[in-house]
mmCIF file of C-alpha atoms and ligand atoms in Angstrom:
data_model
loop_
_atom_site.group_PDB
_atom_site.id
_atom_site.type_symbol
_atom_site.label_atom_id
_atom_site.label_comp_id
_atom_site.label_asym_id
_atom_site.label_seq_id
_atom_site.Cartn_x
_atom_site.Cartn_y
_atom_site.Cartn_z
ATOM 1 C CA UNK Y 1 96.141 87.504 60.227
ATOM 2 C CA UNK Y 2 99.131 89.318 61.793
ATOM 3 C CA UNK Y 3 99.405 88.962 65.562
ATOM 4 C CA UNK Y 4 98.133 91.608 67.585
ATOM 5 C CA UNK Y 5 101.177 94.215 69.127
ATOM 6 C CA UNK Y 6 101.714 94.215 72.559
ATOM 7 C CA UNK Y 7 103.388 95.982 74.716
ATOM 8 C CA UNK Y 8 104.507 94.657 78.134
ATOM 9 C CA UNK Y 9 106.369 97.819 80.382
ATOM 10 C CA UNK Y 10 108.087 95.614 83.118
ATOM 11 C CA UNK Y 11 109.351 91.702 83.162
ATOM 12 C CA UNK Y 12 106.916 89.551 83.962
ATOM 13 C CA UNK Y 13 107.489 86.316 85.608
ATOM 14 C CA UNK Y 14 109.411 83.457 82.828
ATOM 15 C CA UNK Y 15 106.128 81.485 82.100
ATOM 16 C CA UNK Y 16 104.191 84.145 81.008
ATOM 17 C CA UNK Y 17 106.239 85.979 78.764
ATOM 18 C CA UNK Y 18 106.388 82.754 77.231
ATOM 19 C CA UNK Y 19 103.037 82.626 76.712
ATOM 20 C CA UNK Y 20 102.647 86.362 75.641
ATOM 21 C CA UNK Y 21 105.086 85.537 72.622
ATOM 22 C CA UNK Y 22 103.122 82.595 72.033
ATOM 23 C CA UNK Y 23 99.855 84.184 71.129
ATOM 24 C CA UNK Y 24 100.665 87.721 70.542
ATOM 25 C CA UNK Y 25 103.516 90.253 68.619
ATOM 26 C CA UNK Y 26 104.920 90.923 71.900
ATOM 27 C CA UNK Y 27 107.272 93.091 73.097
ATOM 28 C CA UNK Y 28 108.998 92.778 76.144
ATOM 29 C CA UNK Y 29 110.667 94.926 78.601
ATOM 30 C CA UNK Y 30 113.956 92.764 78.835
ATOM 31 C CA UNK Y 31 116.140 95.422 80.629
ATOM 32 C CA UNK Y 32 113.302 96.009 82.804
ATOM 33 C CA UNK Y 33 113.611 99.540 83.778
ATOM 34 C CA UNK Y 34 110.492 101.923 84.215
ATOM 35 C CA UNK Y 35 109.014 103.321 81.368
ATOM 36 C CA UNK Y 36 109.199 107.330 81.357
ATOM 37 C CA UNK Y 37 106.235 109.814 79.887
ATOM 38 C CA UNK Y 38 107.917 109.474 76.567
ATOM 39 C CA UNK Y 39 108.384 106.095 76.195
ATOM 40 C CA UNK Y 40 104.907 105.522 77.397
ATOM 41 C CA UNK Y 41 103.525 108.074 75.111
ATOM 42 C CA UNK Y 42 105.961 105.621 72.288
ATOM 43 C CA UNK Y 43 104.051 102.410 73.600
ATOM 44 C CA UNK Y 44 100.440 103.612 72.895
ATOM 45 C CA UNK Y 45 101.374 104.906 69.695
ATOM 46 C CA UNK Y 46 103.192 101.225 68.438
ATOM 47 C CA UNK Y 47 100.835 99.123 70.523
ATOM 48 C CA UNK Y 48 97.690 97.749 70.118
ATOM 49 C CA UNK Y 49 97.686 96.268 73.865
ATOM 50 C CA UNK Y 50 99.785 98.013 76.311
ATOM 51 C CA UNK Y 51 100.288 96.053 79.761
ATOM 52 C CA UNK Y 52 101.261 98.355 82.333
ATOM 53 C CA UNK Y 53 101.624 97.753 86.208
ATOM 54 C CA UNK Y 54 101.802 100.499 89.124
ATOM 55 C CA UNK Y 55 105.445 101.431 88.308
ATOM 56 C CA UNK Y 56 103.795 103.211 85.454
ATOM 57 C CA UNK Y 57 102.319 106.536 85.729
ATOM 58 C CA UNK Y 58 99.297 106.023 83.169
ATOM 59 C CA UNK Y 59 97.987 110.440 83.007
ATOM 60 C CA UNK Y 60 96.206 111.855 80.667
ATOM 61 C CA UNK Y 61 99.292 113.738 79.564
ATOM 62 C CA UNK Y 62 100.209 110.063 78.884
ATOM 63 C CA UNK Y 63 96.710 108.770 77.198
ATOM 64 C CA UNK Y 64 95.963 111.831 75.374
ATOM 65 C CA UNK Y 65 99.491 112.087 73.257
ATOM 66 C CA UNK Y 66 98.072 111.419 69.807
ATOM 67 C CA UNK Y 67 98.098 109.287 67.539
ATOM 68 C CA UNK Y 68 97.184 106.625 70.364
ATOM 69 C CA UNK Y 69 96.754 103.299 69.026
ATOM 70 C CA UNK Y 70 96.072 101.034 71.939
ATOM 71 C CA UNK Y 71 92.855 100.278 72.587
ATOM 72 C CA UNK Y 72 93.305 98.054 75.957
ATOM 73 C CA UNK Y 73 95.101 98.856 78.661
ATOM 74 C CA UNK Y 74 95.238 95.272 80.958
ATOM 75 C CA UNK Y 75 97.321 95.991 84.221
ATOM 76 C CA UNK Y 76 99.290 93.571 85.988
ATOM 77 C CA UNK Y 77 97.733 94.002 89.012
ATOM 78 C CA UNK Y 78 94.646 94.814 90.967
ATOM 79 C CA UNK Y 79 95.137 98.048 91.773
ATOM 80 C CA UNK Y 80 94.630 101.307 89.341
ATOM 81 C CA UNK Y 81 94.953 104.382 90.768
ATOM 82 C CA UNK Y 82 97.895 104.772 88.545
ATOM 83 C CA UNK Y 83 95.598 104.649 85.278
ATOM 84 C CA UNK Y 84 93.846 107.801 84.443
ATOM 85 C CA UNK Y 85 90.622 106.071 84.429
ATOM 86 C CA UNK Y 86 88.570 108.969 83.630
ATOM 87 C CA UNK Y 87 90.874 110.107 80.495
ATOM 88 C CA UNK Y 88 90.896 106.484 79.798
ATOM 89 C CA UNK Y 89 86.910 106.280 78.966
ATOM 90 C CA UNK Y 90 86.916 109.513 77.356
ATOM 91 C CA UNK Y 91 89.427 108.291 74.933
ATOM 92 C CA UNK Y 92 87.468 104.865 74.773
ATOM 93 C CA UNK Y 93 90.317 102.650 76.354
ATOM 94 C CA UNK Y 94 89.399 99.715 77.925
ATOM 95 C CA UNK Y 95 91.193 99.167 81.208
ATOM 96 C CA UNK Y 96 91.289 95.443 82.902
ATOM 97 C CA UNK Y 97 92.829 94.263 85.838
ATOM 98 C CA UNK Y 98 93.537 91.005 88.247
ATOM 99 C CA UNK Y 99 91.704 90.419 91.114
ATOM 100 C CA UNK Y 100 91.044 87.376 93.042
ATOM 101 C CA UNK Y 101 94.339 85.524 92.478
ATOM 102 C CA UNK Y 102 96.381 88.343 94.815
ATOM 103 C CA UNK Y 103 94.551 87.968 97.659
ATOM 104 C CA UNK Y 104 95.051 85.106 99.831
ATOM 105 C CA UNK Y 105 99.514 86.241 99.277
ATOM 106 C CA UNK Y 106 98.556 89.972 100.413
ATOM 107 C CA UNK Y 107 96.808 89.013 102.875
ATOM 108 C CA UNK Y 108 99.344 86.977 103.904
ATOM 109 C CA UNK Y 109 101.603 90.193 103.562
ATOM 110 C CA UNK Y 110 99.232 92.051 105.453
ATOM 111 C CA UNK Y 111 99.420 89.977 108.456
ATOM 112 C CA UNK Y 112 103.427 89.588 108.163
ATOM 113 C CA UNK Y 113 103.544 93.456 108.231
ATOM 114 C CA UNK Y 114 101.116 92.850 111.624
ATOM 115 C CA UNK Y 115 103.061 89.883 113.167
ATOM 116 C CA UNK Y 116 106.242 91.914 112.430
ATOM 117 C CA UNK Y 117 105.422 95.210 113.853
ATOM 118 C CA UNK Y 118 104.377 93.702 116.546
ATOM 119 C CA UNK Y 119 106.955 91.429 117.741
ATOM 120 C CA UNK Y 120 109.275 93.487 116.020
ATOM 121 C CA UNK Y 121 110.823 90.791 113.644
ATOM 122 C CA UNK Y 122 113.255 93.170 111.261
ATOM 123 C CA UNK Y 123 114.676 94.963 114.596
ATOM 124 C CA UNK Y 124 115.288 92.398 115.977
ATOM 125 C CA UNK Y 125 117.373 90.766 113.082
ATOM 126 C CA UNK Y 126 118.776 93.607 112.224
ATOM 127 C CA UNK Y 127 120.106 93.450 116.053
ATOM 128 C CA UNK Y 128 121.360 89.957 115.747
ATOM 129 C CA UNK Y 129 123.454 90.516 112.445
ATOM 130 C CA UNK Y 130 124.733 93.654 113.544
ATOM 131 C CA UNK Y 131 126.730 91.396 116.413
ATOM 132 C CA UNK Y 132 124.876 93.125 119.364
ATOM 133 C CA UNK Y 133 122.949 90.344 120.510
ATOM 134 C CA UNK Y 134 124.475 89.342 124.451
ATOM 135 C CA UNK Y 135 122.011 86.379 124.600
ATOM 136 C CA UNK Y 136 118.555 85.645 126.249
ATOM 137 C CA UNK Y 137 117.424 87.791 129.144
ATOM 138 C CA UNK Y 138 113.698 88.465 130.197
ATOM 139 C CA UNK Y 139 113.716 92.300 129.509
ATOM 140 C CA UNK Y 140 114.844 91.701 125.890
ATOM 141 C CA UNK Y 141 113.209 93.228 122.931
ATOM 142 C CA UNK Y 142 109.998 93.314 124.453
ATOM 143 C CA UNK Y 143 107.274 93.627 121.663
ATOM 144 C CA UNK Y 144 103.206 92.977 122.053
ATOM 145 C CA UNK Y 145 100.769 90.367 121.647
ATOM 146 C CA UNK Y 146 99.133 89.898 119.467
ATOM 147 C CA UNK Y 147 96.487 86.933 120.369
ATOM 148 C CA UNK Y 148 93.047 88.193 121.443
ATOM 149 C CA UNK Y 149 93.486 91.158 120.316
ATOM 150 C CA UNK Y 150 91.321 94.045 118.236
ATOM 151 C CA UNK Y 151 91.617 94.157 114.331
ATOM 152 C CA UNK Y 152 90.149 97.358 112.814
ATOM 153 C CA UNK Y 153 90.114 96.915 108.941
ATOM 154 C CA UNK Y 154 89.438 100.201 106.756
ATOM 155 C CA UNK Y 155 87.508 98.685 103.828
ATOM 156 C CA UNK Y 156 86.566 95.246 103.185
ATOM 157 C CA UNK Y 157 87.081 93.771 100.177
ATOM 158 C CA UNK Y 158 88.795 90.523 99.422
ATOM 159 C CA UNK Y 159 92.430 90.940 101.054
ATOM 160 C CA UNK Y 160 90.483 92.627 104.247
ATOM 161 C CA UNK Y 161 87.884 89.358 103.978
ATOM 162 C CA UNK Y 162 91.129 86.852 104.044
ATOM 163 C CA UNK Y 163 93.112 88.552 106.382
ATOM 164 C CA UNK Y 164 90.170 88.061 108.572
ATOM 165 C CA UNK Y 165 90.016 84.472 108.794
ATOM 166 C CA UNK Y 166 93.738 84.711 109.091
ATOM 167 C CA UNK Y 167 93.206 86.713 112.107
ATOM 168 C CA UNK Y 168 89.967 85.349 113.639
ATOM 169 C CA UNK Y 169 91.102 81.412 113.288
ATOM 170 C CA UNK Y 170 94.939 82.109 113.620
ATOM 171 C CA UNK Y 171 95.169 84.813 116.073
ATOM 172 C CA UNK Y 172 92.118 84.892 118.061
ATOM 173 C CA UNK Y 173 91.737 88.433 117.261
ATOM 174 C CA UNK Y 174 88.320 90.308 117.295
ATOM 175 C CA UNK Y 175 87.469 92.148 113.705
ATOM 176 C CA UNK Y 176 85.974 94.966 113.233
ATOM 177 C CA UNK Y 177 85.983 97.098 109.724
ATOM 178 C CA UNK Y 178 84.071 99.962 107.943
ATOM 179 C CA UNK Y 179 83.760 100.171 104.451
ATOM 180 C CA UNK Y 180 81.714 102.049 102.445
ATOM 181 C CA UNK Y 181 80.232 99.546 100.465
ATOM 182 C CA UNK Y 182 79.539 97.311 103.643
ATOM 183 C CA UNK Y 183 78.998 93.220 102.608
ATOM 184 C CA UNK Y 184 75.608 91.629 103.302
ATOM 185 C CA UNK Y 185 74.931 91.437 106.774
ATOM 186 C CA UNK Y 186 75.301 87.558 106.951
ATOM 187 C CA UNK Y 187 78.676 87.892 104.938
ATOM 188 C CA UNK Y 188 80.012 89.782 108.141
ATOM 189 C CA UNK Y 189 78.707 87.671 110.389
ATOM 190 C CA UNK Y 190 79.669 84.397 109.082
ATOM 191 C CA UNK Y 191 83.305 86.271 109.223
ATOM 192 C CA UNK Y 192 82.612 87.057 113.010
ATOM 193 C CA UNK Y 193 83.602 90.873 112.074
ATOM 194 C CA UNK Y 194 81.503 93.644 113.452
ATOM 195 C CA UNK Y 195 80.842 96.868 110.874
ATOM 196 C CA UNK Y 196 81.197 100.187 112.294
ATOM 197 C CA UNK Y 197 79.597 103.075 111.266
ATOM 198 C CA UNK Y 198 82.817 105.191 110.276
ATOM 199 C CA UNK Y 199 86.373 104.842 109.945
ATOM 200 C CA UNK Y 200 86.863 106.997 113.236
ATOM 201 C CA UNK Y 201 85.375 104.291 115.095
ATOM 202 C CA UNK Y 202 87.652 101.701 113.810
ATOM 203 C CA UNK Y 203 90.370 103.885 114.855
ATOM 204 C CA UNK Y 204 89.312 103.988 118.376
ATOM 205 C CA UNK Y 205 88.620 101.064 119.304
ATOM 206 C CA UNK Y 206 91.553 98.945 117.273
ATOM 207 C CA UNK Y 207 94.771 97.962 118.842
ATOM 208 C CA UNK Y 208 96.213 97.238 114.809
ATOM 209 C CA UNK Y 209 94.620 99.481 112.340
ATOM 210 C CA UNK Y 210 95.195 97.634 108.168
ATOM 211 C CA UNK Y 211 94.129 99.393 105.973
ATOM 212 C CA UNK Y 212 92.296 97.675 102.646
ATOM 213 C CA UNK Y 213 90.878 100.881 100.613
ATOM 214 C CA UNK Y 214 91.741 101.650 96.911
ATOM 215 C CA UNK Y 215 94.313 104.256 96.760
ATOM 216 C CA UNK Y 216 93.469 107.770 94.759
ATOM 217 C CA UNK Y 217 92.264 111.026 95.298
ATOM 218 C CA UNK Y 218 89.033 110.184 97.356
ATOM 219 C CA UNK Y 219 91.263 108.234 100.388
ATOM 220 C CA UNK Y 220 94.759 109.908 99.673
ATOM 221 C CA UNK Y 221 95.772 111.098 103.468
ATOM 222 C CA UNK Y 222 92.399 109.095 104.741
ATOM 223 C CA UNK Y 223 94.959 108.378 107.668
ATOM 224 C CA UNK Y 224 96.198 112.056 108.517
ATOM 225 C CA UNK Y 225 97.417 113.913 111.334
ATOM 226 C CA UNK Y 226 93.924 114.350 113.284
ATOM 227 C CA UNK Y 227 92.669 110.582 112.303
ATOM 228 C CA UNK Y 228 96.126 109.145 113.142
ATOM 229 C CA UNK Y 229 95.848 111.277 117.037
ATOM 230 C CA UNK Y 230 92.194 109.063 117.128
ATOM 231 C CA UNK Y 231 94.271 105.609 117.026
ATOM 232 C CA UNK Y 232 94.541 104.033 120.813
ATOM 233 C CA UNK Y 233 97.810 104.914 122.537
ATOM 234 C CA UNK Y 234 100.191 102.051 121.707
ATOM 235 C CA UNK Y 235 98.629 100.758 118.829
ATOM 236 C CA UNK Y 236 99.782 99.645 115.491
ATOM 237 C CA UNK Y 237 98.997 100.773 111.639
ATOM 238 C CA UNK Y 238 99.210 98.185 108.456
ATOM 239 C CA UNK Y 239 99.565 99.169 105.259
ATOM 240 C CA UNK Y 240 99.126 97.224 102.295
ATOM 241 C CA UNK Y 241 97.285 98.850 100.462
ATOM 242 C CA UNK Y 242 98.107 102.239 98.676
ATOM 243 C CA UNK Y 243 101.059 104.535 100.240
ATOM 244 C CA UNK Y 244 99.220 107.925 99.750
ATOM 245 C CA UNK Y 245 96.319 107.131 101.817
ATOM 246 C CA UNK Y 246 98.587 107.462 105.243
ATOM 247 C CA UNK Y 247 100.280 111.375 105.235
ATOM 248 C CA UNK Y 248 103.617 109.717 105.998
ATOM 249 C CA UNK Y 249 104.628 112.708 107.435
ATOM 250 C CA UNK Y 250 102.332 112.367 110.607
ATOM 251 C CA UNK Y 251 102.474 108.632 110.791
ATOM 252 C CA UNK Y 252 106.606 109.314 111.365
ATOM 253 C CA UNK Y 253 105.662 111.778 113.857
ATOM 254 C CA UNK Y 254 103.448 109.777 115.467
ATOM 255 C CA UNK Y 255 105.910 107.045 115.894
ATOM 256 C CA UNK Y 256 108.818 109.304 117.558
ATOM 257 C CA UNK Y 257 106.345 110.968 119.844
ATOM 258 C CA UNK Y 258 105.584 107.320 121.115
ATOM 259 C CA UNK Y 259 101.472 107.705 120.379
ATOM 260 C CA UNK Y 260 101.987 104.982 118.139
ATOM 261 C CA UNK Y 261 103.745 101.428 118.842
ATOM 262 C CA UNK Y 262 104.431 100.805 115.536
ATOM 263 C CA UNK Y 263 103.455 100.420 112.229
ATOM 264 C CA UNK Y 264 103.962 98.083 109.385
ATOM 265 C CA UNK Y 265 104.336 99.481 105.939
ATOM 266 C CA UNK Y 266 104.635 97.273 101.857
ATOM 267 C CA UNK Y 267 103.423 100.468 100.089
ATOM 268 C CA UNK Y 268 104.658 104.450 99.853
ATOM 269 C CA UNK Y 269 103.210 107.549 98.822
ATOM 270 C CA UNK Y 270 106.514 108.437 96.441
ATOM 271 C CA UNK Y 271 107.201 105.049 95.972
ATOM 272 C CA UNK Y 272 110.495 103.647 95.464
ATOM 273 C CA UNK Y 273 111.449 106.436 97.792
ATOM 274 C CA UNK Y 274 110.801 106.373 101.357
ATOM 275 C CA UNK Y 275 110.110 108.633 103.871
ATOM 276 C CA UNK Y 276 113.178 109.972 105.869
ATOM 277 C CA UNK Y 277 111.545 109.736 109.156
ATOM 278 C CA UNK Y 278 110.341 106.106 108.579
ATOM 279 C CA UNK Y 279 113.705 104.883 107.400
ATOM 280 C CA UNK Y 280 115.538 105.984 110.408
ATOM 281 C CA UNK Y 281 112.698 104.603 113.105
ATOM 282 C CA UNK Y 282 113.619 101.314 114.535
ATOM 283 C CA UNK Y 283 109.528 100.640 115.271
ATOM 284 C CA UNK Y 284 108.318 100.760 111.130
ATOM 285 C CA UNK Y 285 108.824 97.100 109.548
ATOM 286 C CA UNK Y 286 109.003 98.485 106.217
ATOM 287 C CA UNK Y 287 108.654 95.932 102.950
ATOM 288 C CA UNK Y 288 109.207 97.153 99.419
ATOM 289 C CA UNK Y 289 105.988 96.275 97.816
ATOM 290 C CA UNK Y 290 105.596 92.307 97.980
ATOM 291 C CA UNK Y 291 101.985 92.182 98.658
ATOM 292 C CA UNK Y 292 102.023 89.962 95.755
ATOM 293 C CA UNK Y 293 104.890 88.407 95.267
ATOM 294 C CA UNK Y 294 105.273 84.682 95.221
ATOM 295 C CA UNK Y 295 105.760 83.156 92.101
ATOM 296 C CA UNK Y 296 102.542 81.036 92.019
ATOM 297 C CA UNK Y 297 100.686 84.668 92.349
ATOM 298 C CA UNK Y 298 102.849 86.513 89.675
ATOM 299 C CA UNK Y 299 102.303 83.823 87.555
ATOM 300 C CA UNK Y 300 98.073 84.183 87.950
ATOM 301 C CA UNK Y 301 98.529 87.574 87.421
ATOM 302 C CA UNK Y 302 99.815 87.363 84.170
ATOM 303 C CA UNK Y 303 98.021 84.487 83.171
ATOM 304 C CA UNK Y 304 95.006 86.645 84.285
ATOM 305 C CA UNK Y 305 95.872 90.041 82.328
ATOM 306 C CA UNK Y 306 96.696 87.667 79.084
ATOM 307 C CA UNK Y 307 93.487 85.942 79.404
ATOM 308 C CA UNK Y 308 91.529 89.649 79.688
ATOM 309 C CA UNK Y 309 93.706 90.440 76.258
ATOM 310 C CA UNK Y 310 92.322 87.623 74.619
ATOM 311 C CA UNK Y 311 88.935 88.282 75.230
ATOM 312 C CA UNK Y 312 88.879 92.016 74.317
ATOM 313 C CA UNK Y 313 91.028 90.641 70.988
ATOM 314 C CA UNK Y 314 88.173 88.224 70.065
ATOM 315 C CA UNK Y 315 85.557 90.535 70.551
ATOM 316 C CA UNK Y 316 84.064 89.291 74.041
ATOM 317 C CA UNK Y 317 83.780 91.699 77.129
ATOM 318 C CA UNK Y 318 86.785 91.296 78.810
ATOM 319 C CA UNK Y 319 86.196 89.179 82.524
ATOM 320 C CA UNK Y 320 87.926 91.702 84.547
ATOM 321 C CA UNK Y 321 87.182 95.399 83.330
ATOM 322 C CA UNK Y 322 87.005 98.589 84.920
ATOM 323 C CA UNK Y 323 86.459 100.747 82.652
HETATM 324 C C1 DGY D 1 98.345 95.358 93.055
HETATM 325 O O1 DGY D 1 98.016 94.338 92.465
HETATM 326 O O2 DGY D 1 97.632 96.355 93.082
HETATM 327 C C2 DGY D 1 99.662 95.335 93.729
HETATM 328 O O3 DGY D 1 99.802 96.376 94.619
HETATM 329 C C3 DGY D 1 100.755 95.399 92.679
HETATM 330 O O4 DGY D 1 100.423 96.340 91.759
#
C-alpha cells in the first residue's frame, strides 16, 4: 500500500524527521522558511497529512481552497489559535495537537521570564558586555524580590499548575489564579493556590501577573489598557502564553509611565515582529518564543504529533484531538 503523503511546514528536530520518513511519504521543509497562503493552499491539495505549527496561518481562506485533500491537520504544538478550527470541522478536518510533554519546559520559561524581569537578568548583561560595568557597589542595578511574594495566574491549566509548584516550593510565593474552568476544589488546594472569582481580582492583588489562557478571539487584549491600570503599582506581567491577549500598546505605556516594574514577554501579538515601544524599554526581558524549546521537548512534540498521525491513519480516534 503506498505510504501516506505528508506534509511537514517547518524543520522539525533530526530524530523525528527521521522517523516521519520512516513510516510515511514525507515531505520536509528542508530550507525551513514559512509557508505563505499559496503554498499552504499547495500543501492541502498534495497532502494527505499536513503538520503545521504556529508560524502557519491555518484560515479558512487557507482550508477552504479546493480541491483540499488533507484530511488531518496534527500541529506541532499545543496551542491552535492559528488553525481555523471552526472552518476546520465544517470541512471535516481533524485537528490534533501536543499537550502534556511542553509543560514542565514552559513553565520553566514562564518562571525565567519572572526571575528575569525581576532581577533584571538581560539588562543587566546587556550592561556588562556593553563595557559599562565599574564594579560592585550597593546601589547597583537594584531589581525586586521575588521570595514570598504574590503569584496571580490567569488560567490554570497544566503550565499554570507546574509553574505553581515551581513557585510555591522554589520561591515561597503565594498563588492565586482564576480560570474559567476552575480545577476541583482539592486540586487547588493540594497546590496551596487560592481561586478568585475574576481575573480583576488577580490583578489586584498580584505583585507578578503570568498569564496561562489560550490565545484567540475570546482573550485577545484580555490584558488592555483599563485591566493593565488594575495591576498593583510596581508589579510585573508574564507572558507565555499567546501575544495578542496583552494590547502591547498599553503594556509599553504602562512600562514608561513607571505603573508597571516590568514585564517579561516569549510571545507577540505580530509575531516575529515586536513592538517598538517594548524593544527600546530597558525593563521588558523579551524571549523569542522558547516556551518549548529544549531538545528533549521538541523531540516529544514530534514524537507526539507522529503518533496522533498514526492513529487517525489506522482508523483509531486520534489521542490528542480538538476537533
Ligand atoms: C505551543 O506549543 O503552543 C508553543 O507556543 C509553540 O507553538
Amino acid at each position: 500500500m503506498a505510504k501516506a503523503v505528508v506534509i511537514v511546514t517547518r524543520r522539525w528536530p533530526q530524530e523525528t524527521e527521521a522517523r516521519l520518513q520512516e513510516l510515511f511519504d514525507a515531505r520536509l521543509n528542508t530550507d525551513d522558511r514559512p509557508m505563505d497562503e499559496a503554498r499552504l493552499q499547495a500543501a492541502l491539495r498534495e497532502a494527505d497529512v499536513v503538520l503545521p505549527t504556529v508560524s502557519d496561518r491555518i484560515t479558512a481562506a487557507v482550508l477552504e481552497a479546493p480541491p483540499g485533500k488533507t484530511r488531518i491537520l496534527a500541529n506541532f504544538g499545543v496551542g491552535f489559535n492559528h488553525i481555523d478550527i471552526k472552518a476546520a470541522k465544517r470541512l471535516g478536518i481533524v485537528v490534533t495537537n501536543t499537550p502534556e510533554v511542553l509543560t514542565d519546559c514552559t513553565a520553566d520559561i514562564a518562571m525565567l521570564l519572572l526571575l528575569g524581569a525581576a532581577r533584571r537578568g538581560s539588562e543587566g548583561e546587556r550592561h556588562l558586555r556593553a563595557g559599562d560595568w565599574t564594579g560592585w557597589r550597593p546601589t547597583h542595578m537594584l531589581g525586586t524580590r521575588v521570595s514570598g511574594k504574590t503569584l496571580g495566574l490567569i488560567g490554570f491549566g497544566r503550565i499554570a499548575r507546574a509553574m505553581t509548584k515551581r513557585a510555591r516550593l522554589g520561591f515561597d510565593m503565594r498563588i492565586i489564579f482564576h480560570d474559567p474552568y476552575p480545577p476541583p476544589t482539592e486540586l487547588a488546594q493540594e497546590l496551596q493556590a487560592e481561586a478568585r472569582n475574576s481575573v480583576e481580582e488577580v490583578l489586584r492583588e498580584a505583585d507578578f501577573v503570568s498569564l496561562h489562557c489560550p490565545g484567540g478571539k475570546d482573550t485577545r487584549h484580555l490584558l488592555n489598557r483599563e485591566r493593565i491600570a488594575m495591576m498593583k503599582p510596581g508589579a510585573f506581567l508574564i507572558n507565555s502564553a499567546r501575544g495578542d491577549v496583552i494590547d502591547e500598546a498599553a503594556l509599553a505605556a504602562a512600562l514608561q509611565n513607571g505603573q508597571l516594574a516590568g514585564a517579561g514577554l516569549d510571545v507577540y501579538e505580530h509575531e516575529p515582529e515586536i513592538n517598538a515601544d517594548l524593544l527600546s524599554l530597558e525593563n521588558v526581558f523579551l524571549l523569542p518564543h522558547l516556551g518549548s524549546a529544549s531538545h528533549e521537548t521538541r523531540v516529544a512534540m514530534g514524537m507526539r504529533a507522529i503518533d496522533n498521525v498514526q492513529a487517525f491513519l489506522s482508523g483509531q480516534e486520534p489521542p490528542d484531538r480538538v476537533a
